[in-house]
Short mmCIF file of C-alpha atoms and ligand atoms in Angstrom, two decimals:
data_model
loop_
_atom_site.label_atom_id
_atom_site.label_comp_id
_atom_site.label_asym_id
_atom_site.label_seq_id
_atom_site.Cartn_x
_atom_site.Cartn_y
_atom_site.Cartn_z
CA MET Y 1 72.85 106.30 240.06
CA LEU Y 2 76.47 105.11 239.91
CA LYS Y 3 78.46 104.50 236.74
CA LEU Y 4 82.02 103.21 236.50
CA ARG Y 5 83.52 103.39 233.03
CA ASN Y 6 86.81 101.71 232.10
CA ILE Y 7 88.32 102.22 235.53
CA GLN Y 8 91.99 101.38 235.92
CA SER Y 9 93.63 101.46 239.35
CA PHE Y 10 97.14 100.68 240.48
CA TYR Y 11 99.10 100.01 243.66
CA GLY Y 12 102.48 101.41 242.58
CA ASN Y 13 103.21 99.52 239.36
CA ILE Y 14 100.77 96.73 240.09
CA GLN Y 15 97.59 97.10 238.09
CA ALA Y 16 94.68 95.93 240.27
CA LEU Y 17 91.82 97.10 238.01
CA LYS Y 18 92.24 96.72 234.27
CA LYS Y 19 89.01 98.06 232.79
CA VAL Y 20 86.11 97.96 235.18
CA SER Y 21 82.73 99.22 234.03
CA LEU Y 22 79.59 98.76 236.05
CA ASP Y 23 76.26 100.40 236.79
CA VAL Y 24 74.20 100.61 239.94
CA GLU Y 25 70.61 101.86 239.66
CA GLU Y 26 68.78 103.51 242.51
CA GLY Y 27 67.14 101.02 244.90
CA GLU Y 28 69.09 97.99 243.70
CA ILE Y 29 71.21 95.50 245.60
CA ILE Y 30 74.24 94.78 243.42
CA THR Y 31 76.80 92.13 244.23
CA LEU Y 32 80.37 91.82 243.09
CA ILE Y 33 81.71 88.29 243.39
CA GLY Y 34 85.10 86.85 242.50
CA ALA Y 35 88.10 84.97 243.84
CA ASN Y 36 90.69 86.38 246.25
CA GLY Y 37 92.65 89.18 244.64
CA ALA Y 38 90.19 89.69 241.76
CA GLY Y 39 89.93 93.40 242.58
CA LYS Y 40 86.61 93.60 244.41
CA SER Y 41 87.85 95.63 247.40
CA THR Y 42 89.91 97.83 245.09
CA THR Y 43 86.75 98.61 243.09
CA LEU Y 44 85.02 99.83 246.27
CA MET Y 45 88.07 101.77 247.43
CA THR Y 46 88.45 103.40 244.03
CA LEU Y 47 84.87 104.53 243.88
CA CYS Y 48 85.05 106.10 247.34
CA GLY Y 49 88.27 107.94 246.47
CA ILE Y 50 90.71 106.02 248.69
CA VAL Y 51 92.58 104.43 245.77
CA PRO Y 52 92.90 106.90 242.88
CA ALA Y 53 91.59 105.86 239.46
CA ARG Y 54 94.38 106.37 236.93
CA HIS Y 55 92.05 106.05 233.92
CA GLY Y 56 88.31 106.02 233.39
CA THR Y 57 85.41 107.88 234.97
CA ILE Y 58 83.09 107.44 237.93
CA THR Y 59 79.82 109.35 238.08
CA PHE Y 60 77.36 109.43 240.96
CA GLU Y 61 73.91 110.93 240.33
CA GLY Y 62 75.31 112.55 237.20
CA GLN Y 63 78.26 114.17 238.98
CA ASP Y 64 81.85 113.25 238.11
CA ILE Y 65 83.47 111.96 241.33
CA THR Y 66 86.53 110.33 239.72
CA SER Y 67 89.08 112.59 241.42
CA MET Y 68 87.02 113.73 244.36
CA ALA Y 69 88.38 113.53 247.94
CA PRO Y 70 86.90 110.71 250.06
CA GLU Y 71 85.22 113.06 252.57
CA LYS Y 72 83.43 114.87 249.73
CA ILE Y 73 82.24 111.55 248.33
CA VAL Y 74 80.85 110.60 251.78
CA ALA Y 75 79.08 113.96 251.92
CA LEU Y 76 77.38 113.16 248.59
CA GLY Y 77 75.82 110.08 250.19
CA ILE Y 78 78.21 107.16 249.65
CA SER Y 79 79.20 105.31 252.79
CA GLN Y 80 81.49 102.31 253.05
CA VAL Y 81 81.65 99.47 255.56
CA PRO Y 82 85.25 98.36 255.03
CA GLU Y 83 86.50 94.79 255.12
CA GLY Y 84 87.43 93.84 258.69
CA ARG Y 85 84.84 96.29 260.07
CA ARG Y 86 87.22 98.77 261.71
CA ILE Y 87 84.97 100.09 264.44
CA PHE Y 88 86.45 102.25 267.21
CA PRO Y 89 87.26 99.62 269.88
CA TYR Y 90 87.54 101.99 272.86
CA LEU Y 91 84.40 103.97 272.10
CA SER Y 92 81.01 102.74 273.24
CA VAL Y 93 78.40 101.47 270.80
CA THR Y 94 76.54 104.79 271.03
CA GLU Y 95 79.74 106.78 270.49
CA ASN Y 96 80.59 104.65 267.45
CA LEU Y 97 77.15 105.37 266.03
CA ASN Y 98 77.54 109.09 266.70
CA MET Y 99 80.78 109.06 264.69
CA GLY Y 100 78.70 107.92 261.71
CA SER Y 101 76.44 110.96 261.93
CA PHE Y 102 79.37 113.36 262.11
CA LEU Y 103 78.74 115.01 258.74
CA ARG Y 104 74.98 115.44 259.15
CA SER Y 105 73.36 118.80 259.54
CA ASP Y 106 69.86 117.50 260.43
CA THR Y 107 70.88 116.84 264.04
CA HIS Y 108 67.24 116.69 265.23
CA ASN Y 109 66.74 113.41 263.29
CA ILE Y 110 69.82 111.67 264.64
CA LYS Y 111 68.18 110.37 267.83
CA LYS Y 112 65.26 108.97 265.79
CA ASP Y 113 67.64 107.20 263.42
CA MET Y 114 69.60 105.73 266.30
CA ASP Y 115 66.36 104.38 267.79
CA HIS Y 116 65.56 102.83 264.41
CA ILE Y 117 68.98 101.16 264.36
CA PHE Y 118 68.41 99.79 267.87
CA GLU Y 119 65.15 98.36 266.54
CA LEU Y 120 66.99 96.69 263.62
CA PHE Y 121 69.73 95.40 265.93
CA PRO Y 122 68.29 94.93 269.46
CA ILE Y 123 71.63 93.48 270.61
CA LEU Y 124 73.28 96.86 269.99
CA ALA Y 125 70.66 98.55 272.15
CA GLU Y 126 71.44 96.10 274.96
CA ARG Y 127 75.12 96.87 274.62
CA ARG Y 128 74.91 100.58 273.91
CA ASN Y 129 77.33 101.56 276.69
CA GLN Y 130 79.82 98.75 276.06
CA PRO Y 131 83.13 99.47 274.27
CA GLY Y 132 82.91 98.39 270.61
CA GLY Y 133 86.02 96.23 270.95
CA THR Y 134 84.30 93.96 273.48
CA LEU Y 135 81.52 92.97 271.05
CA SER Y 136 81.56 89.64 269.21
CA GLY Y 137 82.55 89.55 265.54
CA GLY Y 138 78.93 89.47 264.39
CA GLU Y 139 77.95 92.32 266.71
CA GLN Y 140 80.91 94.38 265.45
CA GLN Y 141 79.72 93.82 261.88
CA MET Y 142 76.23 94.99 262.91
CA LEU Y 143 77.83 98.04 264.53
CA ALA Y 144 79.93 98.79 261.45
CA ILE Y 145 76.84 98.61 259.20
CA SER Y 146 74.86 100.73 261.66
CA ARG Y 147 77.59 103.35 261.88
CA ALA Y 148 77.53 103.65 258.08
CA LEU Y 149 73.72 103.92 258.14
CA MET Y 150 73.94 106.80 260.63
CA SER Y 151 75.35 108.94 257.80
CA LYS Y 152 72.04 108.32 255.95
CA PRO Y 153 73.77 107.11 252.79
CA LYS Y 154 72.03 106.91 249.44
CA LEU Y 155 74.52 104.22 248.46
CA LEU Y 156 75.90 101.77 251.01
CA LEU Y 157 79.08 99.87 250.13
CA LEU Y 158 79.66 96.64 252.03
CA ASP Y 159 83.00 94.85 251.78
CA GLU Y 160 82.76 91.17 252.78
CA PRO Y 161 80.14 91.50 255.52
CA SER Y 162 80.26 87.74 256.17
CA LEU Y 163 84.04 87.56 256.69
CA GLY Y 164 84.90 85.44 259.73
CA LEU Y 165 81.29 85.06 260.86
CA ALA Y 166 79.43 81.86 261.74
CA PRO Y 167 76.80 80.76 259.16
CA LEU Y 168 73.81 81.69 261.35
CA ILE Y 169 75.13 85.20 262.02
CA THR Y 170 75.94 85.60 258.33
CA LYS Y 171 72.37 84.67 257.46
CA ARG Y 172 71.09 87.24 259.94
CA ILE Y 173 73.37 89.95 258.48
CA PHE Y 174 72.04 89.20 254.98
CA GLU Y 175 68.43 89.41 256.21
CA ILE Y 176 69.22 92.84 257.65
CA ILE Y 177 70.87 93.93 254.39
CA ARG Y 178 67.67 93.05 252.52
CA ARG Y 179 65.59 94.85 255.15
CA ILE Y 180 67.67 98.03 254.97
CA ASN Y 181 67.21 98.04 251.20
CA GLN Y 182 63.47 97.38 251.33
CA GLU Y 183 62.56 99.64 254.25
CA SER Y 184 64.62 102.71 253.50
CA GLY Y 185 65.29 102.22 249.78
CA THR Y 186 69.04 102.43 250.39
CA THR Y 187 70.95 101.27 247.33
CA ILE Y 188 73.55 98.64 248.19
CA LEU Y 189 76.75 97.53 246.48
CA LEU Y 190 78.02 94.40 248.13
CA VAL Y 191 81.34 92.59 247.75
CA GLU Y 192 81.27 88.99 248.87
CA GLN Y 193 83.17 85.71 248.90
CA ASN Y 194 80.00 83.94 250.02
CA ALA Y 195 78.63 83.94 246.48
CA ASN Y 196 75.63 81.81 247.28
CA LEU Y 197 74.08 84.20 249.82
CA ALA Y 198 75.22 87.28 247.95
CA LEU Y 199 73.61 86.18 244.67
CA LYS Y 200 70.40 85.29 246.49
CA VAL Y 201 70.07 88.78 247.94
CA ALA Y 202 71.18 90.62 244.79
CA ASN Y 203 68.98 92.02 242.02
CA ARG Y 204 71.99 91.92 239.69
CA ALA Y 205 75.59 90.84 240.04
CA TYR Y 206 78.99 91.21 238.41
CA VAL Y 207 81.67 88.53 238.36
CA MET Y 208 85.26 89.78 238.60
CA GLU Y 209 88.43 87.99 237.58
CA THR Y 210 91.93 89.46 237.75
CA GLY Y 211 90.89 93.09 237.58
CA THR Y 212 88.10 92.85 235.00
CA ILE Y 213 84.38 92.14 234.91
CA THR Y 214 83.85 88.84 233.12
CA MET Y 215 80.11 88.29 233.53
CA THR Y 216 76.99 90.15 234.57
CA ASP Y 217 73.39 89.03 234.98
CA THR Y 218 70.60 88.85 237.52
CA GLY Y 219 71.49 87.16 240.81
CA LYS Y 220 69.01 84.42 239.96
CA ASN Y 221 70.52 83.65 236.55
CA LEU Y 222 74.07 83.63 237.90
CA LEU Y 223 73.05 81.19 240.64
CA ALA Y 224 71.90 78.84 237.88
CA ASN Y 225 74.91 79.45 235.61
CA GLU Y 226 77.11 76.34 235.24
CA ASP Y 227 80.43 78.27 235.19
CA VAL Y 228 79.47 80.27 238.28
CA LYS Y 229 78.33 77.10 240.04
CA LYS Y 230 81.69 75.43 239.38
CA ALA Y 231 83.91 78.41 240.16
CA TYR Y 232 82.13 80.15 243.02
CA LEU Y 233 79.41 77.97 244.46
CA GLY Y 234 81.42 74.76 244.90
CA ILE Y 235 78.82 72.73 243.01
P1 ATP I 301 89.98 89.66 248.61
O1 ATP I 301 88.67 88.99 248.58
O2 ATP I 301 91.10 88.72 248.89
O3 ATP I 301 90.03 90.92 249.44
P2 ATP I 301 89.70 91.30 246.25
O4 ATP I 301 88.97 90.76 245.08
O5 ATP I 301 89.00 92.25 247.13
O6 ATP I 301 90.25 90.09 247.10
P3 ATP I 301 91.73 93.30 246.07
O7 ATP I 301 91.98 93.35 247.54
O8 ATP I 301 90.99 94.38 245.44
O9 ATP I 301 91.03 91.93 245.69
O10 ATP I 301 93.15 93.11 245.35
C1 ATP I 301 93.33 93.22 243.94
C2 ATP I 301 94.81 93.07 243.62
O11 ATP I 301 95.53 94.20 244.13
C3 ATP I 301 95.46 91.84 244.23
O12 ATP I 301 96.38 91.33 243.29
C4 ATP I 301 96.19 92.37 245.44
O13 ATP I 301 97.33 91.60 245.73
C5 ATP I 301 96.56 93.78 245.02
N1 ATP I 301 96.59 94.70 246.16
C6 ATP I 301 95.57 94.97 247.01
N2 ATP I 301 95.93 95.87 247.94
C7 ATP I 301 97.22 96.18 247.68
C8 ATP I 301 98.19 97.06 248.28
N3 ATP I 301 97.88 97.82 249.32
N4 ATP I 301 99.42 97.10 247.73
C9 ATP I 301 99.73 96.34 246.65
N5 ATP I 301 98.88 95.50 246.03
C10 ATP I 301 97.65 95.42 246.53
#
């Protein structure tokens, strides 16, 4: 579904991605783990067109999207939940969700999809008229994921969904991630510092260090890998 080949990205003269190649197949949950500054967020931002790739190619469903504008990439079915969530604080929960469906032409299905989201996240239904900025951190993360889902993405990109959340809420978010994947077949590419949970939920994973992929395997094998245990699982 998605192929990155030898991607190099820069911030000015600073090279953040050196040669990143990875594949995501339809229906998979793929995780990218790595230390702070390894280039995980930059990988997501490059593939959705926010940071330009200076070298290499990105294809999505066979189409070259390497130099495509971000809004065109969204229209193809790639939606990102950025790090730090970035919901609209002064808009209500419902208005935030409507922003996610902005590019859709099948307006008659939007209400049904919103009801489905309220089923996934009952707390959002309870707070549907409340400004997004008054929600707790966990609820804002649920809203950010839901807003992305309202665009009916084929590929959902999640950047650090557990950031700043209590362990119980994080667990709940990961259960929902698995459910979204299983129920609607949405393909998910997930960037996480919480390697333990991320590897448990992932079919396959990539380990990143200083702008390159250093290891790839199934989530299960990486959880059992001695180097991964030492470096990322604190064991
Ligand atoms: P974290 O988990 O801390 O977000 P990360 O693996 O997502 O880390 P990136 O945010 O992709 O890492 O950063 C990769 C490299 O690019 C780092 O060295 C970082 O300092 C640098 N970088 C990121 N954003 C910028 C920016 N806007 N300007 C300059 N350098 C940047």
